[in-house]
Coordinates of C-alpha atoms in Angstrom, one line a residue:
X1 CA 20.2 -22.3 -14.5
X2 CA 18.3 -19.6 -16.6
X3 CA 18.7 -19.0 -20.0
X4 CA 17.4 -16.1 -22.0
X5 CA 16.9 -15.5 -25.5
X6 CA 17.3 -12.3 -27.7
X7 CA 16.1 -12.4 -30.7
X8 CA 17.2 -8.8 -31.7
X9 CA 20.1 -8.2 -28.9
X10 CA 21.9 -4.4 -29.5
X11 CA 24.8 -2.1 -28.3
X12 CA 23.1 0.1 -26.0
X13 CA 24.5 3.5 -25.9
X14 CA 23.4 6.0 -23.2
X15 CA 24.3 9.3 -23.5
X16 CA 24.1 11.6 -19.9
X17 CA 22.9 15.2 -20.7
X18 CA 23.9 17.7 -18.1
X19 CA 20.4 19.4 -19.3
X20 CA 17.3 19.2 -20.6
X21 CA 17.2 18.1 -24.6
X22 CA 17.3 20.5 -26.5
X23 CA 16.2 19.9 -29.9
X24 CA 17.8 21.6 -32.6
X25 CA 20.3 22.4 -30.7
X26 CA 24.4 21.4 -29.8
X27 CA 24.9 19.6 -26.3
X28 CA 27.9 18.4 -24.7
X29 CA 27.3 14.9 -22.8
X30 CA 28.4 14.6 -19.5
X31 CA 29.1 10.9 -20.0
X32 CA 28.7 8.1 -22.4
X33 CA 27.8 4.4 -20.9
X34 CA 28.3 1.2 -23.2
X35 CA 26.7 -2.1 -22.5
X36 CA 26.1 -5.0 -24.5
X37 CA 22.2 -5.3 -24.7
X38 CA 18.8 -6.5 -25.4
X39 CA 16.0 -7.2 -22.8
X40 CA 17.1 -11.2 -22.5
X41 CA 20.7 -9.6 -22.6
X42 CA 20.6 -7.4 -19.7
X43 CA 18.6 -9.8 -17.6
X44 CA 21.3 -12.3 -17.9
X45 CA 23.6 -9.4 -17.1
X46 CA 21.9 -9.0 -14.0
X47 CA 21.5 -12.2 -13.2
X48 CA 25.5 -12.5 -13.3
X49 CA 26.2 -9.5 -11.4
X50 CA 24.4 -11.7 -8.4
X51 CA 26.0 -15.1 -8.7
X52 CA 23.6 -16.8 -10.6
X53 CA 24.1 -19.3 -13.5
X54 CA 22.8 -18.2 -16.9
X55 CA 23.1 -18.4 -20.8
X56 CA 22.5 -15.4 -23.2
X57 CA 20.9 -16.7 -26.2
X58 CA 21.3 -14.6 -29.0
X59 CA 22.5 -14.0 -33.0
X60 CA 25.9 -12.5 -33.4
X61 CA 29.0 -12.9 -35.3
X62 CA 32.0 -13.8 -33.8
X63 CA 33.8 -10.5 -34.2
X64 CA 30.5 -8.5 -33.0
X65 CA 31.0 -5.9 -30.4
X66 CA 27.6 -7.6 -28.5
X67 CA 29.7 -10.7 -27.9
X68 CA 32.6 -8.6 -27.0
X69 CA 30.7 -6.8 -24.6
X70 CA 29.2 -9.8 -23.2
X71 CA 33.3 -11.9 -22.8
X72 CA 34.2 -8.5 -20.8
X73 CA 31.5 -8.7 -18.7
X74 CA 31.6 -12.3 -17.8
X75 CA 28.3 -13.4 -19.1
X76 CA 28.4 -16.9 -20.4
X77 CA 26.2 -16.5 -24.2
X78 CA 25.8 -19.3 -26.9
X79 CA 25.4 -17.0 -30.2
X80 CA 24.0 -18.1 -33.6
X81 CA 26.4 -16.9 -36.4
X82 CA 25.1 -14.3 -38.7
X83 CA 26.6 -12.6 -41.5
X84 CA 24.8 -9.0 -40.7
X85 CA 26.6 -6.7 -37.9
X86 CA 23.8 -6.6 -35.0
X87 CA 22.1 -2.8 -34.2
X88 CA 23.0 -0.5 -32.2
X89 CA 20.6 1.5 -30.2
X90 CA 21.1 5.4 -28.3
X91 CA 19.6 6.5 -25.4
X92 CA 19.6 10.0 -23.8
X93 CA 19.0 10.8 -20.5
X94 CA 18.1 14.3 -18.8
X95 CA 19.3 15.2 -15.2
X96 CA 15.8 14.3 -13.9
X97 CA 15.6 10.8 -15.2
X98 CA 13.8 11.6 -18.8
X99 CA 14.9 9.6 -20.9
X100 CA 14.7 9.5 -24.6
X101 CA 15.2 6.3 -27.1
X102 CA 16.4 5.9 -30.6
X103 CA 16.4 1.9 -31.4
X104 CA 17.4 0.7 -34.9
X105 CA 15.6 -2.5 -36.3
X106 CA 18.5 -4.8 -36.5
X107 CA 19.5 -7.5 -39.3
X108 CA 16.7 -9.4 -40.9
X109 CA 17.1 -13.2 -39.7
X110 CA 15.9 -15.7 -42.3
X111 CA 13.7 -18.9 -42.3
X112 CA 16.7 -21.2 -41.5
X113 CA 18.6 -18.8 -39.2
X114 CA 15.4 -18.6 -37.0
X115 CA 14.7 -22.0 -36.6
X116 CA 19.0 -22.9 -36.1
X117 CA 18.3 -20.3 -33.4
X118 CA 15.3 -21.9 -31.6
X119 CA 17.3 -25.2 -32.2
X120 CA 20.6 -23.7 -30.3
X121 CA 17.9 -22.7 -27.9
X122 CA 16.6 -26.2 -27.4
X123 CA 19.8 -27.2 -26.6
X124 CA 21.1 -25.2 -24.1
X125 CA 18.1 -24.8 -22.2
X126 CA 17.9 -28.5 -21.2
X127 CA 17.9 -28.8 -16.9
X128 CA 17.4 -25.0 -17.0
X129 CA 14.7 -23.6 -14.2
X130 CA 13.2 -21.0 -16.3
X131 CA 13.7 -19.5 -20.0
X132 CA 13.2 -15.8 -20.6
X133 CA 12.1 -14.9 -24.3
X134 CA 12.5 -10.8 -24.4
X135 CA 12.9 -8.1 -26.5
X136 CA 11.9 -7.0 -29.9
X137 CA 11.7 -9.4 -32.7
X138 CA 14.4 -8.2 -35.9
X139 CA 12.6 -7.9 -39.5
X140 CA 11.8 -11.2 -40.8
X141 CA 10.5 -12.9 -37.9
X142 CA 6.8 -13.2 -37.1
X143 CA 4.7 -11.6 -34.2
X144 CA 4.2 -15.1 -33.0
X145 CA 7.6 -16.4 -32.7
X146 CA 8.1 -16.2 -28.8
X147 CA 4.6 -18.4 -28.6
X148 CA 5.8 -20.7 -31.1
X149 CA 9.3 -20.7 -29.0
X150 CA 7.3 -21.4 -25.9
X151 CA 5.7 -24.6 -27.7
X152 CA 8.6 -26.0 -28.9
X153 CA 10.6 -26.2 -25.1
X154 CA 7.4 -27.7 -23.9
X155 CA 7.0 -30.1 -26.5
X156 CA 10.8 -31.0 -26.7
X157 CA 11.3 -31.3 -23.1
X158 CA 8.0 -33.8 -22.9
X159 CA 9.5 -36.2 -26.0
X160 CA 12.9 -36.2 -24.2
X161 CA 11.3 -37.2 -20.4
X162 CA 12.7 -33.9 -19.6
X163 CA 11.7 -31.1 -17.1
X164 CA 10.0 -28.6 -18.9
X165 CA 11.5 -25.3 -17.7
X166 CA 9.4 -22.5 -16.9
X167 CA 8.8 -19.6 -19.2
X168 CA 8.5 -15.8 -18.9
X169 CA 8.2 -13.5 -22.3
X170 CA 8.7 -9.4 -21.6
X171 CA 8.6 -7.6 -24.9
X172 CA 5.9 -4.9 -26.3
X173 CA 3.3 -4.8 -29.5
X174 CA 2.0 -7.5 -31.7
X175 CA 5.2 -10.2 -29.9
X176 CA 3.6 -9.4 -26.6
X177 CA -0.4 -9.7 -27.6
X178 CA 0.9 -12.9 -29.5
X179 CA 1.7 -14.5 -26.2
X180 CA -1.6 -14.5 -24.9
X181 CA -3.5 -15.7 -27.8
X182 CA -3.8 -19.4 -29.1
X183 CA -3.7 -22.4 -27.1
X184 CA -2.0 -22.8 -23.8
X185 CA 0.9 -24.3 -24.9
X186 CA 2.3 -21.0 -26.2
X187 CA 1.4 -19.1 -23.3
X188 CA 4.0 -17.7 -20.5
X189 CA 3.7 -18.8 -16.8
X190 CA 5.2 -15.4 -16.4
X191 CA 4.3 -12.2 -18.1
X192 CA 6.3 -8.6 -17.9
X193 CA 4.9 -6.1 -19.3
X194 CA 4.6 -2.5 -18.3
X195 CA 1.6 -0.1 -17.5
X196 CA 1.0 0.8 -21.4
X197 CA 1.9 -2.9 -22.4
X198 CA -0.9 -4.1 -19.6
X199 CA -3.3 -2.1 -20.7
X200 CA -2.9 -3.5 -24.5
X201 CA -2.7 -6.6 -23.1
X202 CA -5.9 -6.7 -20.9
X203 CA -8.1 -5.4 -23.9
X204 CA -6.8 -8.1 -25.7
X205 CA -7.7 -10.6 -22.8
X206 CA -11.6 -8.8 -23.1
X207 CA -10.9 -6.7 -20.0
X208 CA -14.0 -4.0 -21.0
X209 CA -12.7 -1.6 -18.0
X210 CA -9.8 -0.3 -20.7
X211 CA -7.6 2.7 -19.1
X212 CA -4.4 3.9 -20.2
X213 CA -0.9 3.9 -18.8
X214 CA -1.6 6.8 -16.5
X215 CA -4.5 5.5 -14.7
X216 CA -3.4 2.3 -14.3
X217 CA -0.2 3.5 -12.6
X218 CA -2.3 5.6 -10.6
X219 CA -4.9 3.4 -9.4
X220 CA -2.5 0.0 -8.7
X221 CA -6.5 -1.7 -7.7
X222 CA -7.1 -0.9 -11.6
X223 CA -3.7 -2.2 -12.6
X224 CA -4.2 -5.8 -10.2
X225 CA -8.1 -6.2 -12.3
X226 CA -6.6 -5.9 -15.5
X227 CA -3.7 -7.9 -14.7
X228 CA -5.8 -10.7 -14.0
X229 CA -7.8 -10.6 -16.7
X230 CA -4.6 -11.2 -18.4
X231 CA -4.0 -14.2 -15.7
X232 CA -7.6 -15.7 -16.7
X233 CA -6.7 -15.9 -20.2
X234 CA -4.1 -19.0 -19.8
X235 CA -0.9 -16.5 -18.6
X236 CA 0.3 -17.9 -15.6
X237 CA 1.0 -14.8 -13.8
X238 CA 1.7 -10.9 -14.6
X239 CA 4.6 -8.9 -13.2
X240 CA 3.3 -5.2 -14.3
X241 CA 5.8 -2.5 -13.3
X242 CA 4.8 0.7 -13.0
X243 CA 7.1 2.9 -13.2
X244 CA 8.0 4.9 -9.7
X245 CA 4.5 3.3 -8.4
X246 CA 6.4 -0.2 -7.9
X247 CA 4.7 -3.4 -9.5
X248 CA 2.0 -5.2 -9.6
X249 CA 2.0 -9.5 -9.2
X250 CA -1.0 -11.2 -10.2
X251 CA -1.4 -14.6 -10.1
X252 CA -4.2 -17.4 -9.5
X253 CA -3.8 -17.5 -5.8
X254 CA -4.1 -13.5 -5.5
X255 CA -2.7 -9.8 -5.7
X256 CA -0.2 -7.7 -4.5
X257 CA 1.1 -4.4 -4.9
X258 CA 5.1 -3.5 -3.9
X259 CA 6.1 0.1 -3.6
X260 CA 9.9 1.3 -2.9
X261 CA 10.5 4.6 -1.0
X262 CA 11.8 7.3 -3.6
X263 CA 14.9 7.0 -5.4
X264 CA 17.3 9.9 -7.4
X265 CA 16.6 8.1 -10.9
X266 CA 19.5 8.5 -12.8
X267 CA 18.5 6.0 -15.6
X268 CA 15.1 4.2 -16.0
X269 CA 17.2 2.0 -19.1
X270 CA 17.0 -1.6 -17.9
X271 CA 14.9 -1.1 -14.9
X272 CA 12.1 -3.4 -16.1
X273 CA 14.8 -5.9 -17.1
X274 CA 16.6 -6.3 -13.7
X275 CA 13.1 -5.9 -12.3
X276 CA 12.9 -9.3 -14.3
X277 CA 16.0 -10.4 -12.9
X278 CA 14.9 -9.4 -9.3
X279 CA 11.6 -12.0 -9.6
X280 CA 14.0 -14.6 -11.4
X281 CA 16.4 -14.5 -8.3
X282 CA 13.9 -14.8 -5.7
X283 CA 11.9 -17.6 -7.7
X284 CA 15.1 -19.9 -8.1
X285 CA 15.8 -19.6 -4.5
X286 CA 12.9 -20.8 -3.4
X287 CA 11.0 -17.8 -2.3
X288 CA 7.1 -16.8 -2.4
X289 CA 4.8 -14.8 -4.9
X290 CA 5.4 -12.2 -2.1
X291 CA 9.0 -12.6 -2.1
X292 CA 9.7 -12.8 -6.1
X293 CA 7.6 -9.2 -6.1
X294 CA 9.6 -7.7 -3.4
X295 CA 13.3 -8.5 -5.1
X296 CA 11.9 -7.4 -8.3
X297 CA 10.7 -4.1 -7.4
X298 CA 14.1 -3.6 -5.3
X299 CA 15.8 -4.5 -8.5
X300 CA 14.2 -1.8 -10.7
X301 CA 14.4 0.6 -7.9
X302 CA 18.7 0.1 -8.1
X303 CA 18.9 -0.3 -11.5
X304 CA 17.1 3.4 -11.9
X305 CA 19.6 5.2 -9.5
X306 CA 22.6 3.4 -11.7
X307 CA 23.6 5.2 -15.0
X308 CA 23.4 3.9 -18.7
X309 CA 22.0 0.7 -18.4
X310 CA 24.3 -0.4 -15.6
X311 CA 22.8 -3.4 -13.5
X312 CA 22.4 -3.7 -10.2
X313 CA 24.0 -6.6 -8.3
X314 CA 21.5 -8.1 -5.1
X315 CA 23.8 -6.7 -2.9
X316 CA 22.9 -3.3 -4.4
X317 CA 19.4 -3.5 -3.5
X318 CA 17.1 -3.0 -0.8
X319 CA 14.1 -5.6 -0.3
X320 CA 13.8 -4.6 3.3
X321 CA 12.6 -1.2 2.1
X322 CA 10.2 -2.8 0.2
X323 CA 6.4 -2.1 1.2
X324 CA 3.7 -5.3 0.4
X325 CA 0.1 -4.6 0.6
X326 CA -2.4 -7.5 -0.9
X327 CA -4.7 -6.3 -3.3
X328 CA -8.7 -7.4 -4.4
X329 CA -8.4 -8.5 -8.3
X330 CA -11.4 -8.8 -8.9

């Protein structure tokens, strides 16, 4: 079982442009693609769309169009009741793959509703193999709530004799730096972030060789160093994606770069997600570092030649196309 957790889950609305945007100006859409969404949301999505057991986490009236969207697409959810209608985020997409983003903040979650949501957390993710804490945090919550999130399964899972489930966070700015800092209790035995993400990250780890997004997806040798300086903080390991360069797996036992032959991108939205997803599957059935990295990066390879934020199902994917080469990371 794996259970995710959305703090700040959305509608997800992608809009297919038969051109390039043109600002100012009036365009017709070729298409319009709806999901139920939210970085834990679409990993469980994924994770569905192969056959695997999972719960969706997440705030949500009863009468929300999220939940909706998740009963019609057969994703099993556990959802704290909230009073505020949940966001809605649009995305635009250009025939090359561009895409563009407008993401609203979402409802402002209180004191009690966050901790009735870490509590409905708790529950369901007793037994569960791994826990996925993604996504943007909505107003009200603090930068470190995904650390103290990760502190509380450990420590509740210890009181009850338990098995303490493992733990990946994937979401950006001050949530993401959060999840490195403090003691190790807080910190993710898997890390997701992508090339500008790392690059924030590995500063923040004392990684002095700081390059941007662009270099670091050029030079995957770069991306593998900073990646483990993230590793050596506490972080169990880093899944870095970056972008059409494939990903990057570091861990304490070494480094590897996966690279996919070229694909039509239709839609990068969700890539990193089922990318996630990819790892997740390959972990719970027993595979190696090697194999998590491969399914992951044939995950995000699919899910970018799908439109809207459509997920790719394993049988969609192609891990036999996918190229391994160990890297120095250090």
């Amino acid at each position: 079982m794996i259970v995710t957790l959305t703090a700040n889950p959305s509608l997800d609305r992608t809009v297919e442009l038969p051109a390039p945007l043109a600002r100012g100006e009036v365009q017709r859409a070729v298409a319009v693609h709806q999901h139920s969404g939210g970085k834990g949301v679409n990993v469980s999505r994924a994770l569905v769309a192969s056959g695997l057991d999972t719960v969706a986490v997440l705030p949500g009236g009863d009468s929300d169009p999220v939940l909706a969207g998740l009963l019609d697409d057969g994703v099993p959810y556990a959802a704290l009741p909230i009073s505020e209608p949940l966001r809605s985020n649009v995305t635009l997409t250009e025939p090359d793959g561009v895409t563009t983003k407008i993401n609203e903040p979402g409802p402002e979650l209180s004191l009690d509703e966050q901790e009735a949501l870490i509590g409905l957390l708790l529950d369901r993710s007793r037994g569960a193999s791994w826990v996925v804490l993604a996504g943007s945090l909505p107003p009200g919550v603090p930068a470190d709530f995904y650390a103290a999130v990760a502190r509380r399964l450990r420590s509740n899972n210890s009181s009850a004799n338990g098995t303490t489930p493992l733990i990946a966070i994937d979401s950006s700015g001050a949530p993401l730096a959060a999840a490195i800092s403090g003691d190790s209790s807080g910190k993710p035995d898997l890390l997701k972030p992508n090339a500008e993400e790392l690059a924030e990250l590995a500063a923040a780890a004392g990684f002095t060789d700081v390059h941007t997004a662009d270099e670091l997806e050029a030079d995957p040798g770069l991306a593998a160093r900073a990646a483990a300086a993230v590793v050596g903080s506490g972080v169990g390991a880093v899944l870095a994606t970056l972008g059409s360069k494939g990903a990057v797996l570091v861990t304490a036992d070494g480094a590897w770069l996966a690279t996919h032959p070229p694909i039509q991108a239709v839609s990068t939205v969700g890539a990193g997600d089922s990318s996630l997803a990819g790892y997740l599957l390959a972990a719970i059935n027993g595979g190696t570092a090697q194999d998590c990295l491969r399914q992951a990066v044939a995950h995000g390879a699919a899910a970018a030649s799908l439109p809207g934020s459509t997920v790719p199902a394993v049988h969609q994917t192609t891990p036999d196309a996918v190229t391994i080469t160990a890297l120095q990371k250090d």
